[in-house]
XYZ file of C-alpha atoms in Angstrom:
769
model
C 0.000 0.000 0.000
C 1.035 3.630 -0.425
C 0.852 6.353 2.199
C -0.368 9.851 1.321
C 1.202 10.830 -1.996
C 4.438 12.709 -1.481
C 4.792 13.465 -5.196
C 8.329 12.208 -5.575
C 7.569 9.476 -8.093
C 6.629 10.952 -11.438
C 8.686 14.114 -10.970
C 11.609 15.470 -13.001
C 14.112 15.254 -10.155
C 17.928 15.340 -10.502
C 19.596 11.957 -10.545
C 21.302 10.911 -7.330
C 24.660 10.221 -8.994
C 24.643 13.379 -11.096
C 26.796 15.739 -9.036
C 29.871 13.484 -8.635
C 29.753 12.627 -12.345
C 29.661 16.182 -13.645
C 32.322 17.329 -11.144
C 34.747 14.524 -11.983
C 34.643 12.942 -8.523
C 32.917 9.763 -9.662
C 35.158 6.674 -9.727
C 34.606 4.393 -12.714
C 35.882 0.854 -13.076
C 38.669 2.014 -15.391
C 39.750 4.603 -12.775
C 39.997 2.123 -9.917
C 43.446 0.905 -8.865
C 44.953 -0.762 -5.783
C 48.359 -0.080 -4.215
C 51.045 -2.217 -5.827
C 48.926 -2.898 -8.900
C 50.385 -4.712 -11.890
C 48.990 -4.262 -15.373
C 47.643 -7.094 -17.464
C 47.470 -7.535 -21.223
C 46.167 -10.356 -23.418
C 47.890 -11.850 -26.442
C 45.230 -12.361 -29.109
C 45.432 -14.478 -32.232
C 46.173 -12.868 -35.583
C 44.466 -15.589 -37.620
C 40.782 -16.573 -37.656
C 41.015 -20.381 -37.632
C 44.051 -22.545 -36.992
C 45.511 -25.433 -35.043
C 48.009 -24.344 -32.408
C 51.390 -26.038 -32.932
C 53.253 -24.301 -30.114
C 53.246 -21.193 -27.913
C 56.688 -20.270 -26.532
C 56.625 -17.734 -23.684
C 60.270 -18.133 -22.631
C 61.531 -14.774 -23.919
C 58.516 -12.942 -22.505
C 58.981 -14.394 -19.021
C 62.593 -13.113 -18.920
C 61.778 -9.530 -19.905
C 62.133 -6.652 -17.421
C 59.022 -5.870 -15.384
C 57.186 -9.108 -16.228
C 55.737 -10.786 -13.152
C 53.432 -13.436 -14.598
C 52.736 -15.165 -17.931
C 49.921 -17.678 -18.359
C 48.578 -19.756 -21.246
C 46.124 -22.634 -21.521
C 48.927 -24.944 -20.336
C 48.982 -23.208 -16.936
C 45.297 -23.542 -15.999
C 42.585 -26.227 -16.127
C 40.689 -26.395 -19.436
C 37.377 -25.586 -17.752
C 34.563 -24.604 -20.069
C 32.199 -21.743 -19.273
C 29.423 -19.910 -21.018
C 25.932 -18.519 -20.758
C 23.471 -20.969 -22.346
C 26.210 -23.346 -23.535
C 29.521 -23.951 -21.798
C 31.572 -23.960 -24.975
C 34.356 -21.495 -24.161
C 37.734 -21.716 -22.415
C 39.837 -18.874 -21.018
C 42.519 -19.360 -23.671
C 42.534 -21.254 -26.946
C 43.641 -24.770 -26.058
C 44.353 -26.537 -29.349
C 42.266 -24.539 -31.846
C 42.028 -20.832 -32.647
C 38.457 -19.980 -33.694
C 38.527 -16.234 -34.391
C 40.965 -13.414 -34.946
C 41.325 -11.986 -31.451
C 41.055 -15.332 -29.659
C 43.013 -15.092 -26.342
C 46.239 -17.134 -26.385
C 48.145 -15.849 -23.340
C 48.089 -13.126 -20.683
C 50.883 -11.157 -19.049
C 51.105 -9.086 -15.860
C 53.885 -6.508 -15.661
C 54.870 -3.394 -13.779
C 53.584 -1.148 -16.570
C 51.306 -1.368 -19.573
C 54.306 -0.742 -21.834
C 56.297 -3.603 -20.297
C 53.325 -5.936 -20.708
C 52.888 -4.961 -24.363
C 56.586 -5.473 -25.097
C 56.419 -8.923 -23.515
C 53.378 -9.835 -25.635
C 55.415 -9.109 -28.743
C 58.099 -11.546 -27.517
C 55.745 -14.541 -27.351
C 56.249 -16.928 -30.263
C 53.164 -18.595 -31.748
C 53.231 -21.264 -34.445
C 49.966 -22.391 -36.051
C 48.612 -24.432 -38.961
C 45.787 -22.695 -40.817
C 42.363 -24.366 -40.995
C 39.491 -23.692 -43.418
C 37.374 -20.865 -42.022
C 33.636 -20.112 -42.110
C 32.557 -16.480 -42.147
C 29.059 -16.851 -43.577
C 26.440 -18.472 -41.295
C 24.544 -19.810 -44.297
C 27.720 -21.522 -45.471
C 28.140 -22.926 -41.962
C 24.656 -24.473 -42.288
C 25.415 -26.134 -45.602
C 25.770 -29.869 -45.847
C 29.403 -30.874 -45.540
C 30.511 -27.609 -43.874
C 33.417 -28.157 -41.473
C 32.419 -28.393 -37.817
C 33.815 -25.475 -35.850
C 33.244 -27.321 -32.552
C 33.892 -31.016 -33.114
C 33.088 -31.813 -29.478
C 29.861 -29.767 -29.400
C 27.824 -32.742 -28.166
C 30.000 -32.894 -25.024
C 29.321 -29.291 -24.042
C 27.011 -28.686 -21.100
C 23.956 -26.673 -22.162
C 20.728 -25.417 -20.629
C 17.877 -27.909 -21.097
C 15.887 -25.817 -23.563
C 18.787 -25.479 -26.036
C 18.369 -27.465 -29.269
C 21.766 -27.919 -30.982
C 23.282 -29.712 -33.925
C 26.786 -29.251 -35.348
C 27.305 -25.602 -36.253
C 23.839 -24.715 -34.949
C 24.233 -23.490 -31.368
C 20.511 -23.007 -30.882
C 17.244 -23.533 -32.747
C 13.855 -22.101 -31.686
C 10.416 -22.322 -33.262
C 7.044 -20.616 -32.793
C 3.986 -21.733 -34.721
C 0.211 -21.622 -34.804
C -2.623 -22.207 -37.249
C -2.221 -23.528 -40.807
C 0.285 -21.386 -42.657
C 0.202 -23.323 -45.937
C -3.583 -23.112 -46.221
C -3.566 -19.395 -45.415
C -0.932 -18.667 -48.053
C -3.010 -20.601 -50.599
C -6.033 -18.389 -49.826
C -4.130 -15.087 -49.727
C -4.773 -12.297 -52.193
C -1.045 -11.537 -52.287
C 2.051 -13.154 -50.797
C 5.229 -11.153 -50.196
C 8.646 -12.639 -49.599
C 11.797 -10.649 -48.788
C 15.288 -11.126 -47.459
C 17.022 -8.688 -45.100
C 20.543 -8.567 -43.694
C 22.050 -6.652 -40.779
C 25.638 -6.127 -39.620
C 27.713 -6.544 -36.467
C 27.381 -3.477 -34.234
C 29.449 -2.602 -31.164
C 27.547 -1.513 -28.056
C 29.363 1.821 -28.088
C 29.845 2.312 -24.345
C 32.159 5.189 -23.436
C 34.242 3.279 -20.893
C 36.008 0.101 -22.081
C 35.759 -3.104 -20.095
C 37.926 -2.952 -16.988
C 38.672 -5.081 -13.940
C 41.060 -5.196 -10.995
C 41.623 -8.401 -9.022
C 43.323 -9.209 -5.718
C 43.611 -12.352 -3.585
C 43.440 -12.378 0.215
C 45.586 -15.150 1.643
C 45.420 -17.104 -1.604
C 41.920 -18.492 -1.110
C 39.588 -15.470 -1.332
C 39.262 -13.339 -4.454
C 37.947 -9.784 -4.771
C 37.259 -8.322 -8.207
C 36.363 -4.713 -8.972
C 34.657 -4.592 -12.355
C 32.424 -2.424 -14.524
C 30.299 -5.436 -15.489
C 26.511 -5.233 -15.690
C 25.845 -8.553 -13.934
C 28.076 -8.893 -10.863
C 26.393 -12.065 -9.674
C 26.881 -13.727 -13.061
C 30.530 -12.640 -13.021
C 30.822 -14.247 -9.588
C 29.294 -17.506 -10.828
C 31.391 -17.582 -14.006
C 34.585 -16.967 -12.064
C 33.639 -19.808 -9.731
C 33.323 -22.111 -12.753
C 36.666 -21.027 -14.201
C 38.599 -21.070 -10.933
C 36.929 -24.165 -9.482
C 36.039 -22.526 -6.190
C 32.816 -21.694 -4.313
C 31.055 -18.402 -5.002
C 31.224 -17.514 -1.292
C 34.984 -17.019 -1.683
C 34.597 -14.656 -4.637
C 33.580 -11.071 -3.972
C 32.576 -8.820 -6.877
C 32.371 -5.054 -6.348
C 31.125 -2.649 -8.999
C 32.537 0.900 -9.042
C 31.001 3.290 -11.543
C 30.054 1.974 -14.978
C 30.541 4.177 -18.028
C 27.749 2.586 -20.037
C 27.012 -1.020 -20.865
C 24.029 -1.397 -23.216
C 24.254 -5.182 -22.866
C 27.855 -5.271 -24.081
C 29.079 -5.822 -20.517
C 26.628 -8.569 -19.564
C 29.054 -11.427 -20.073
C 32.477 -11.750 -18.489
C 35.104 -9.560 -20.164
C 38.576 -9.325 -18.582
C 37.789 -10.284 -14.980
C 39.012 -13.867 -15.376
C 42.348 -12.791 -16.860
C 42.936 -10.358 -14.002
C 42.018 -12.998 -11.394
C 44.285 -15.678 -12.875
C 47.240 -13.308 -13.244
C 46.782 -11.963 -9.714
C 46.787 -15.488 -8.317
C 49.932 -16.336 -10.292
C 51.985 -13.355 -9.151
C 50.486 -12.689 -5.709
C 49.779 -9.021 -6.437
C 46.744 -7.031 -7.607
C 46.308 -6.901 -11.373
C 44.363 -4.343 -13.377
C 43.184 -4.776 -16.947
C 41.506 -2.324 -19.352
C 40.683 -3.154 -22.960
C 41.758 -1.020 -25.903
C 39.494 0.257 -28.679
C 40.958 -2.345 -31.017
C 40.200 -5.152 -28.554
C 36.668 -3.834 -28.172
C 36.084 -4.082 -31.905
C 37.721 -7.477 -32.508
C 36.970 -9.338 -29.278
C 34.082 -7.797 -27.341
C 30.421 -8.828 -27.514
C 28.754 -6.938 -30.393
C 25.214 -7.184 -31.675
C 24.904 -10.216 -33.921
C 24.747 -9.889 -37.661
C 21.540 -11.448 -38.962
C 19.920 -12.819 -42.109
C 16.131 -12.649 -42.072
C 13.694 -14.036 -44.597
C 10.041 -13.070 -44.184
C 6.994 -14.265 -46.086
C 3.588 -12.671 -45.478
C 0.184 -13.388 -46.977
C -2.619 -10.786 -46.907
C -6.193 -10.454 -48.092
C -7.456 -7.757 -50.483
C -7.750 -5.247 -47.638
C -4.195 -5.875 -46.467
C -5.107 -7.861 -43.374
C -2.452 -10.384 -42.438
C -3.509 -13.992 -42.984
C -0.184 -15.725 -42.414
C 3.428 -15.005 -41.707
C 6.443 -17.278 -42.068
C 9.926 -16.189 -41.052
C 13.433 -17.411 -40.482
C 16.132 -15.594 -38.524
C 19.789 -16.651 -38.722
C 22.004 -14.939 -36.161
C 25.767 -15.118 -36.444
C 27.036 -16.155 -33.001
C 30.652 -15.983 -33.992
C 33.128 -18.453 -32.535
C 31.129 -19.153 -29.360
C 27.432 -19.260 -28.588
C 27.372 -16.339 -26.125
C 23.877 -14.861 -26.128
C 23.149 -16.114 -29.639
C 20.532 -18.790 -28.908
C 18.480 -16.422 -26.760
C 18.896 -13.522 -29.161
C 17.679 -15.596 -32.083
C 14.710 -16.837 -30.084
C 13.586 -13.372 -29.006
C 13.705 -12.210 -32.624
C 10.659 -14.331 -33.356
C 8.265 -12.255 -31.254
C 9.558 -9.100 -32.939
C 9.189 -10.710 -36.351
C 5.515 -11.341 -35.653
C 5.265 -7.737 -34.489
C 2.360 -6.122 -32.648
C 0.002 -7.523 -35.265
C -2.838 -10.017 -35.313
C -1.343 -13.043 -37.025
C -3.773 -15.983 -37.080
C -1.304 -18.321 -38.813
C 2.414 -18.190 -38.154
C 5.519 -20.300 -38.515
C 8.780 -18.851 -37.226
C 12.245 -20.332 -36.787
C 15.537 -18.960 -35.494
C 19.005 -20.438 -35.843
C 22.059 -19.325 -33.880
C 25.093 -20.368 -35.926
C 28.818 -20.668 -35.199
C 31.285 -18.876 -37.513
C 34.954 -17.849 -37.287
C 34.185 -14.310 -36.186
C 34.019 -12.436 -32.895
C 31.674 -14.042 -30.326
C 28.621 -11.801 -30.125
C 26.498 -10.713 -27.186
C 23.322 -8.979 -26.032
C 23.416 -5.396 -27.230
C 20.378 -3.320 -26.169
C 17.098 -4.967 -27.238
C 18.944 -8.000 -28.637
C 17.543 -8.899 -32.084
C 14.774 -6.303 -31.803
C 16.143 -3.853 -34.396
C 17.037 -6.615 -36.849
C 13.634 -8.295 -36.814
C 11.782 -4.985 -36.746
C 13.779 -3.749 -39.748
C 12.458 -6.742 -41.685
C 8.820 -6.747 -40.625
C 8.272 -2.976 -40.749
C 10.028 -2.562 -44.093
C 7.834 -5.303 -45.506
C 4.686 -3.692 -44.048
C 5.455 -0.569 -46.089
C 6.179 -2.664 -49.187
C 2.772 -4.336 -48.803
C 1.028 -1.005 -48.294
C 2.679 0.476 -51.363
C 1.783 -2.512 -53.516
C -1.866 -2.513 -52.420
C -2.256 1.261 -52.610
C -3.004 1.555 -48.889
C -1.543 4.216 -46.627
C 1.186 2.570 -44.460
C -0.369 3.965 -41.288
C -3.787 2.641 -42.255
C -2.344 -0.798 -43.069
C -0.858 -0.981 -39.603
C -4.060 0.172 -37.921
C -5.973 -2.600 -39.704
C -3.623 -5.244 -38.308
C -2.460 -4.157 -34.854
C -3.386 -6.057 -31.710
C -5.881 -4.667 -29.239
C -6.417 -5.223 -25.545
C -7.523 -8.817 -24.949
C -6.036 -10.165 -28.183
C -3.596 -13.065 -28.022
C 0.124 -12.828 -28.695
C 2.282 -15.241 -30.687
C 2.532 -17.744 -27.809
C -1.206 -17.628 -27.149
C -0.873 -15.242 -24.198
C -3.594 -12.656 -23.536
C -2.309 -9.123 -24.112
C -3.184 -6.372 -21.632
C -2.539 -2.624 -21.459
C -2.112 -2.482 -25.256
C -1.490 1.057 -26.505
C -0.102 0.569 -29.998
C -2.941 2.437 -31.743
C -2.417 5.548 -29.641
C 1.330 5.381 -30.248
C 0.896 5.122 -34.017
C -1.667 7.893 -34.287
C 0.311 10.300 -32.124
C 3.550 9.617 -34.008
C 1.811 10.218 -37.320
C 0.221 13.450 -36.080
C 3.528 14.724 -34.689
C 5.476 14.137 -37.926
C 2.740 15.584 -40.154
C 1.812 12.291 -41.802
C -0.848 13.893 -44.009
C 2.018 15.144 -46.204
C 4.318 12.100 -46.549
C 6.250 13.420 -49.534
C 6.484 17.193 -49.048
C 9.103 17.717 -51.786
C 11.079 15.714 -54.362
C 13.683 13.613 -52.590
C 11.995 14.100 -49.218
C 9.896 11.524 -47.407
C 8.458 10.457 -44.080
C 8.549 6.986 -42.595
C 6.878 5.248 -39.691
C 7.486 1.985 -37.823
C 6.132 0.377 -34.672
C 6.984 -2.522 -32.410
C 6.644 -4.036 -28.979
C 9.154 -5.233 -26.391
C 9.342 -7.053 -23.091
C 10.106 -6.014 -19.543
C 12.526 -8.794 -18.607
C 11.680 -10.824 -15.520
C 14.073 -12.189 -12.919
C 14.158 -11.474 -9.212
C 15.327 -8.405 -7.300
C 16.046 -8.000 -3.622
C 16.762 -4.853 -1.603
C 17.803 -4.035 1.947
C 16.774 -0.817 3.681
C 18.323 0.724 6.774
C 16.669 3.643 8.587
C 19.289 6.118 9.803
C 19.039 8.429 12.842
C 18.964 11.508 10.592
C 15.799 10.141 8.961
C 17.513 9.087 5.740
C 17.335 5.559 4.353
C 20.157 3.448 2.938
C 19.133 1.414 -0.106
C 21.223 -1.661 -0.943
C 20.522 -3.440 -4.221
C 22.459 -5.866 -6.379
C 21.384 -3.950 -9.499
C 24.102 -1.883 -11.170
C 23.567 1.733 -12.198
C 24.760 1.852 -15.806
C 24.239 5.570 -16.310
C 20.530 5.334 -17.130
C 19.331 6.777 -13.773
C 17.211 3.637 -13.326
C 18.248 3.404 -9.669
C 17.273 7.036 -9.186
C 13.853 5.945 -10.453
C 13.744 3.075 -7.969
C 14.780 5.503 -5.212
C 11.908 7.806 -6.225
C 9.507 4.898 -5.758
C 11.021 4.216 -2.340
C 10.895 7.874 -1.285
C 7.267 8.016 -2.386
C 6.423 4.995 -0.275
C 8.160 6.390 2.819
C 7.049 10.050 2.350
C 10.681 11.137 2.068
C 12.487 13.466 -0.302
C 14.611 11.830 -2.994
C 17.742 13.290 -1.356
C 16.925 11.231 1.750
C 17.747 7.998 -0.092
C 21.374 6.826 -0.054
C 22.212 4.125 -2.614
C 24.991 1.726 -1.589
C 27.620 0.447 -4.073
C 26.985 -3.040 -5.459
C 28.969 -5.687 -3.606
C 28.050 -9.375 -3.883
C 29.208 -9.862 -0.301
C 26.746 -7.386 1.210
C 24.028 -6.499 -1.299
C 21.121 -8.847 -2.018
C 20.842 -10.741 -5.287
C 19.531 -9.056 -8.407
C 19.023 -10.667 -11.812
C 20.888 -7.741 -13.258
C 20.838 -4.401 -15.020
C 19.492 -5.701 -18.303
C 16.315 -6.132 -20.282
C 14.600 -2.837 -19.358
C 13.948 -4.225 -15.889
C 15.985 -2.238 -13.341
C 13.636 0.574 -12.298
C 10.674 -1.776 -12.754
C 11.953 -4.708 -10.699
C 14.013 -2.842 -8.092
C 11.126 -0.400 -7.737
C 8.778 -3.277 -6.942
C 11.277 -4.657 -4.423
C 11.450 -1.188 -2.837
C 7.667 -1.179 -2.431
C 7.834 -4.534 -0.636
C 10.736 -3.383 1.570
C 8.978 -0.107 2.388
C 6.005 -2.083 3.626
C 8.340 -4.094 5.868
C 9.973 -0.907 7.172
C 6.591 0.715 7.852
C 5.489 -2.321 9.818
C 8.631 -2.226 11.947
C 8.453 1.545 12.454
C 4.820 1.366 13.537
C 5.707 -1.379 16.027
C 8.437 0.810 17.547
C 6.079 3.774 17.922
C 3.317 1.524 19.266
C 5.612 0.341 22.056
C 6.794 3.891 22.729
C 3.358 5.528 22.888
C 1.189 2.587 23.868
C -1.040 3.090 20.827
C -2.287 0.514 18.285
C -0.047 0.152 15.246
C -2.916 -0.530 12.850
C -4.125 3.077 13.198
C -0.788 4.625 12.194
C 0.362 6.059 8.880
C 3.416 7.709 7.341
C 3.155 11.359 6.435
C 5.779 14.025 5.901
C 8.716 11.917 7.162
C 6.819 11.108 10.355
C 4.823 8.269 11.825
C 1.419 9.766 12.558
C -0.454 8.143 15.452
C -3.575 10.036 16.394
C -2.383 13.498 17.462
C 1.218 12.359 17.754
C 3.829 12.892 15.010
C 7.058 10.940 15.535
C 9.823 11.826 13.040
C 11.458 8.890 11.335
C 14.773 10.093 12.744
C 13.349 9.598 16.230
C 11.940 6.210 15.254
C 15.452 5.176 14.181
C 16.905 6.394 17.493
C 14.266 4.529 19.519
C 14.826 1.351 17.511
C 18.564 1.470 18.154
C 18.003 1.895 21.872
C 15.640 -1.024 22.082
C 16.378 -3.385 19.244
C 19.487 -2.804 17.142
C 17.952 -0.509 14.550
C 15.507 -0.949 11.685
C 16.603 -3.030 8.715
C 13.994 -4.077 6.154
C 14.057 -6.470 3.233
C 11.963 -6.664 0.097
C 11.940 -8.915 -2.958
C 10.102 -8.873 -6.259
C 9.741 -11.054 -9.307
C 7.465 -10.534 -12.264
C 6.107 -13.947 -13.309
C 5.266 -14.434 -16.989
C 1.623 -14.675 -18.076
C 0.049 -17.970 -19.047
C 0.687 -19.146 -22.593
C 0.177 -22.129 -24.900
C 3.326 -24.254 -24.593
C 2.355 -26.189 -27.730
C 3.068 -23.062 -29.818
C 6.761 -22.778 -28.870
C 9.815 -25.031 -29.046
C 13.130 -24.495 -27.268
C 12.432 -20.849 -26.380
C 14.032 -19.277 -23.264
C 11.453 -16.445 -23.205
C 8.362 -17.900 -24.864
C 6.095 -15.161 -23.531
C 6.906 -11.560 -22.711
C 6.362 -10.001 -19.303
C 4.607 -6.609 -19.233
C 5.203 -5.667 -22.873
C 5.514 -2.058 -23.957
C 4.382 -0.578 -27.278
C 5.907 2.230 -29.322
C 6.006 3.974 -32.700
C 8.662 6.096 -34.397
C 8.430 8.522 -37.314
C 11.078 10.362 -39.312
C 11.203 13.157 -41.875
C 14.308 13.072 -44.086
C 15.796 14.054 -47.415
C 17.939 12.056 -49.844
C 20.453 13.757 -52.105
C 20.036 11.904 -55.389
C 23.500 12.954 -56.564
C 25.420 11.637 -53.542
C 23.015 9.323 -51.690
C 23.537 11.418 -48.562
C 20.676 11.255 -46.055
C 19.652 14.219 -43.902
C 17.162 13.595 -41.093
C 15.175 16.758 -40.331
C 12.991 15.496 -37.498
C 12.596 12.326 -35.505
C 9.594 11.501 -33.295
C 9.241 8.747 -30.705
C 5.967 7.850 -29.035
C 6.566 5.275 -26.309
C 4.196 3.722 -23.808
C 6.078 3.771 -20.498
C 3.129 2.713 -18.341
C 3.962 5.325 -15.727
C 6.749 7.885 -16.086
C 8.641 7.534 -12.798
C 11.032 10.292 -13.930
C 10.171 11.785 -17.342
C 13.589 13.400 -17.737
C 15.588 10.189 -17.496
C 13.084 8.377 -19.717
C 13.527 11.044 -22.382
C 17.293 10.624 -21.992
C 16.915 6.899 -22.596
C 14.830 7.573 -25.688
C 17.327 10.047 -27.124
C 20.275 7.716 -26.473
C 18.464 4.690 -27.868
C 17.474 6.531 -31.034
C 21.088 7.664 -31.491
C 22.271 4.053 -31.319
C 19.477 2.964 -33.627
C 20.384 5.612 -36.175
C 23.982 4.436 -36.019
C 22.847 0.914 -36.853
C 20.581 2.259 -39.569
C 23.041 4.498 -41.372
C 26.695 3.933 -40.576
C 27.761 1.377 -37.955
C 29.274 -1.929 -39.019
C 32.202 -4.024 -37.842
C 33.563 -4.765 -41.301
C 35.158 -8.185 -41.909
C 37.284 -9.354 -44.790
C 38.666 -12.907 -44.706
C 38.163 -13.067 -40.957
C 39.945 -9.790 -40.231
C 38.254 -6.624 -38.924
C 39.091 -3.763 -41.275
C 37.880 -0.912 -39.049
C 39.130 -1.812 -35.563
C 39.366 1.791 -34.403
C 36.975 4.599 -33.525
C 37.964 6.616 -36.585
C 36.788 4.037 -39.099
C 34.007 2.526 -36.993
C 31.357 5.181 -37.634
C 29.294 5.823 -34.505
C 27.128 8.955 -34.745
C 28.251 11.980 -32.757
C 26.107 14.721 -31.254
C 26.509 16.631 -34.520
C 25.025 13.724 -36.500
C 21.897 13.146 -34.411
C 18.773 15.076 -35.456
C 16.311 16.734 -33.068
C 14.393 13.980 -31.259
C 10.898 14.618 -29.937
C 9.795 12.248 -27.176
C 6.117 11.741 -26.452
C 5.354 9.594 -23.413
C 2.178 7.511 -23.301
C 1.077 6.189 -19.911
C -1.063 3.058 -20.257
C -0.491 1.477 -16.822
C 0.623 -2.100 -16.480
C -0.741 -4.416 -13.833
C 2.698 -5.417 -12.559
C 5.033 -2.409 -12.502
C 5.505 0.170 -9.751
C 2.566 2.584 -10.135
C 1.914 0.927 -13.509
C 5.415 1.428 -14.985
C 6.745 -0.615 -17.901
C 10.325 -1.186 -19.053
C 11.729 1.797 -20.958
C 15.462 1.376 -21.650
C 15.681 -0.914 -24.670
C 12.724 -0.044 -26.950
C 14.059 3.271 -28.324
C 16.764 1.570 -30.417
C 14.391 -0.953 -32.041
C 12.517 1.096 -34.639
C 15.098 3.558 -36.076
C 16.444 1.262 -38.856
C 12.959 0.470 -40.179
C 11.730 4.040 -39.701
C 14.664 5.428 -41.677
C 14.376 2.733 -44.372
C 10.697 3.523 -44.870
C 11.356 7.265 -45.023
C 14.092 6.675 -47.620
C 11.621 4.568 -49.618
C 9.062 7.373 -49.426
C 11.694 9.776 -50.767
C 13.174 7.522 -53.467
C 10.740 4.659 -54.157
C 13.365 2.074 -53.136
C 13.895 -0.013 -50.022
C 17.484 -0.868 -49.140
C 17.239 -4.216 -47.337
C 20.759 -4.354 -45.917
C 22.009 -2.466 -42.855
C 23.647 -0.050 -42.555
C 21.971 2.035 -45.262
C 25.025 4.050 -46.224
C 25.087 6.856 -48.767
C 26.993 4.524 -51.099
C 24.238 1.904 -50.963
C 21.560 4.523 -51.584
C 23.404 5.982 -54.548
C 24.022 2.553 -56.075
C 20.365 1.692 -55.505
C 19.253 4.834 -57.306
C 21.508 3.794 -60.174
C 20.021 0.285 -59.950
C 23.479 -1.135 -59.264
C 22.912 -2.413 -55.729
C 21.507 -5.961 -55.474
C 19.866 -5.496 -52.062
C 17.571 -2.679 -53.101
C 13.957 -3.773 -53.502
C 11.101 -2.439 -55.545
C 7.802 -3.733 -54.143
C 6.981 -5.317 -57.499
C 9.873 -7.710 -56.991
C 8.508 -9.037 -53.688
C 4.841 -9.806 -54.348
C 2.995 -12.571 -56.148
C -0.708 -13.174 -56.589
């Protein structure tokens, strides 16, 4: 329950970590260092696929300043991984991608470590490599993991050879529906590898206490997963591994999986001194965890009015050398490929495939932008072919409250119509082609609020403030400020009265992690539960002190109100310390998934989405027909947030997400040639800057959920989903052509206008009667 509204939740309040960040006092993971620290570096392979003949570290070990050198020969060949334990710390007998770790060195300086790396001798025998996931699926393709059947995997994973994961969703009779359709459209779309683009590289410091207890300071997003993974690698219990998170300079999913923590821990154990490691820009682009490249084929049948009768799709995600998040990413793509549309007959399949490229990860809204690019581009192609306005086509097909989703779940708090109409009104949809070479595009989607449990501890201080301890990491999104606003609202405090403790697996309760648009939602719910526990304890203290019944008390204005008595919370804390050791409360929350039809899904880790959100984007842009250059004049986002806990930070999330989405749409790609990254630096890897991003208008819709704090829904991931499709559709409105390969560079547009680019589609090429 909630006491009298204190109007903290829902307000545009400054973030709690803002002042130390803007004044330079904030300590990030890359800033952190211990006395006597050594510096670690990793030797990475320079070939994409080879058998290791020998690694000779003799010269490196003898170099000045070197304190430790380790290879696969120095540690157990323990396998670790997320869904599949298919990875080892170092390449053991086979190199599987350019950038594969071969050895690590700790030295008294970064320069000494780098010089020692250059002294290590590596002899290899080249092996045939696979860079194309479709080639890896072909009959007779070489197996990249010959022992794949021996790997430990989660029970839902379906594997076979180079396929690290296969998922299906189905319902109805697709073949019969296609046979009855007025038109059937079939298209192929491709997307590229994209780095998560966090400002701070991955960093970790490690130190051992007495040789049997490890402490790691890391800027990882999931400290409890880091703890568990380190326990697997080191063969020791989690209780002897402590993970502390200083500040994090952005993550966006790229820091979900373990990065350099294991190297630092192993080196520190070897040399008996703390070791610090920070990745370089080159390492980030050849050996981090980028968004998967994808190949998507989509077939849709419609009636004469454009209503969807059937949809069949296949998503191939390129895992790279190891499975990483690939199986889950491919699976989640299927819900996005269905889209927020009524689809009575569907047949969807995803394949996560091994190749000899960088192992990929879970970049913000994993697979959402790729699948949405396909489905929303095709929706515009269908509309154009049938002579129906693209907005109207969507409105004829979107789901409504009470409809069923792709897994047979009942959808609630559906707001997609409002989002579409408001986006269209804001962009001036009535004039889609205001001038030659200028066009407006629209796209819509839906996304989940990831589940998983959250726990918080609260401590009431004698100055009336409250300490909040959570295992969720603040990534820079202000999500924990949002959770603190919920807590302050519950306790009738000001936001400044909440003190958020650093994340430390030894002292903070478990949290599933800062991922999946869940932090403010889940931690906020845990804060509501903990506030109820704290209220109960505070009322009991006052009841004993005044001899009044606790069930007639309430919180108001930082006081316990009991009849005519007002006892400040500071006094309650003092009384509790005198008589009982102080007030410490605990709250937990988990958002269980809705019921669904299990017969409609196969091998899916997230078969049904918790508390989905709905959103629509619109863009107004121009295309220079002489150069292919694209200029975006305006960009509009309408997003259903359920309840805006802090509108300012939500708008910040929208603006940042759109910026990343526009990068994927127009310029960002980790470019490979024969297994080698050609643009492994931040000059040639083209992330948009503040000068490249157009004005972004954010419109917040509040259609309350049944599960979130005050009706909130997840907000962090959705903004990056629609930009590629929105931009592609606006380009098509301006030029008459859809480019079906991301990124849509000026070169591709110009070649398409000259009819020299094979992945440019005219709608007449995609439809059949």
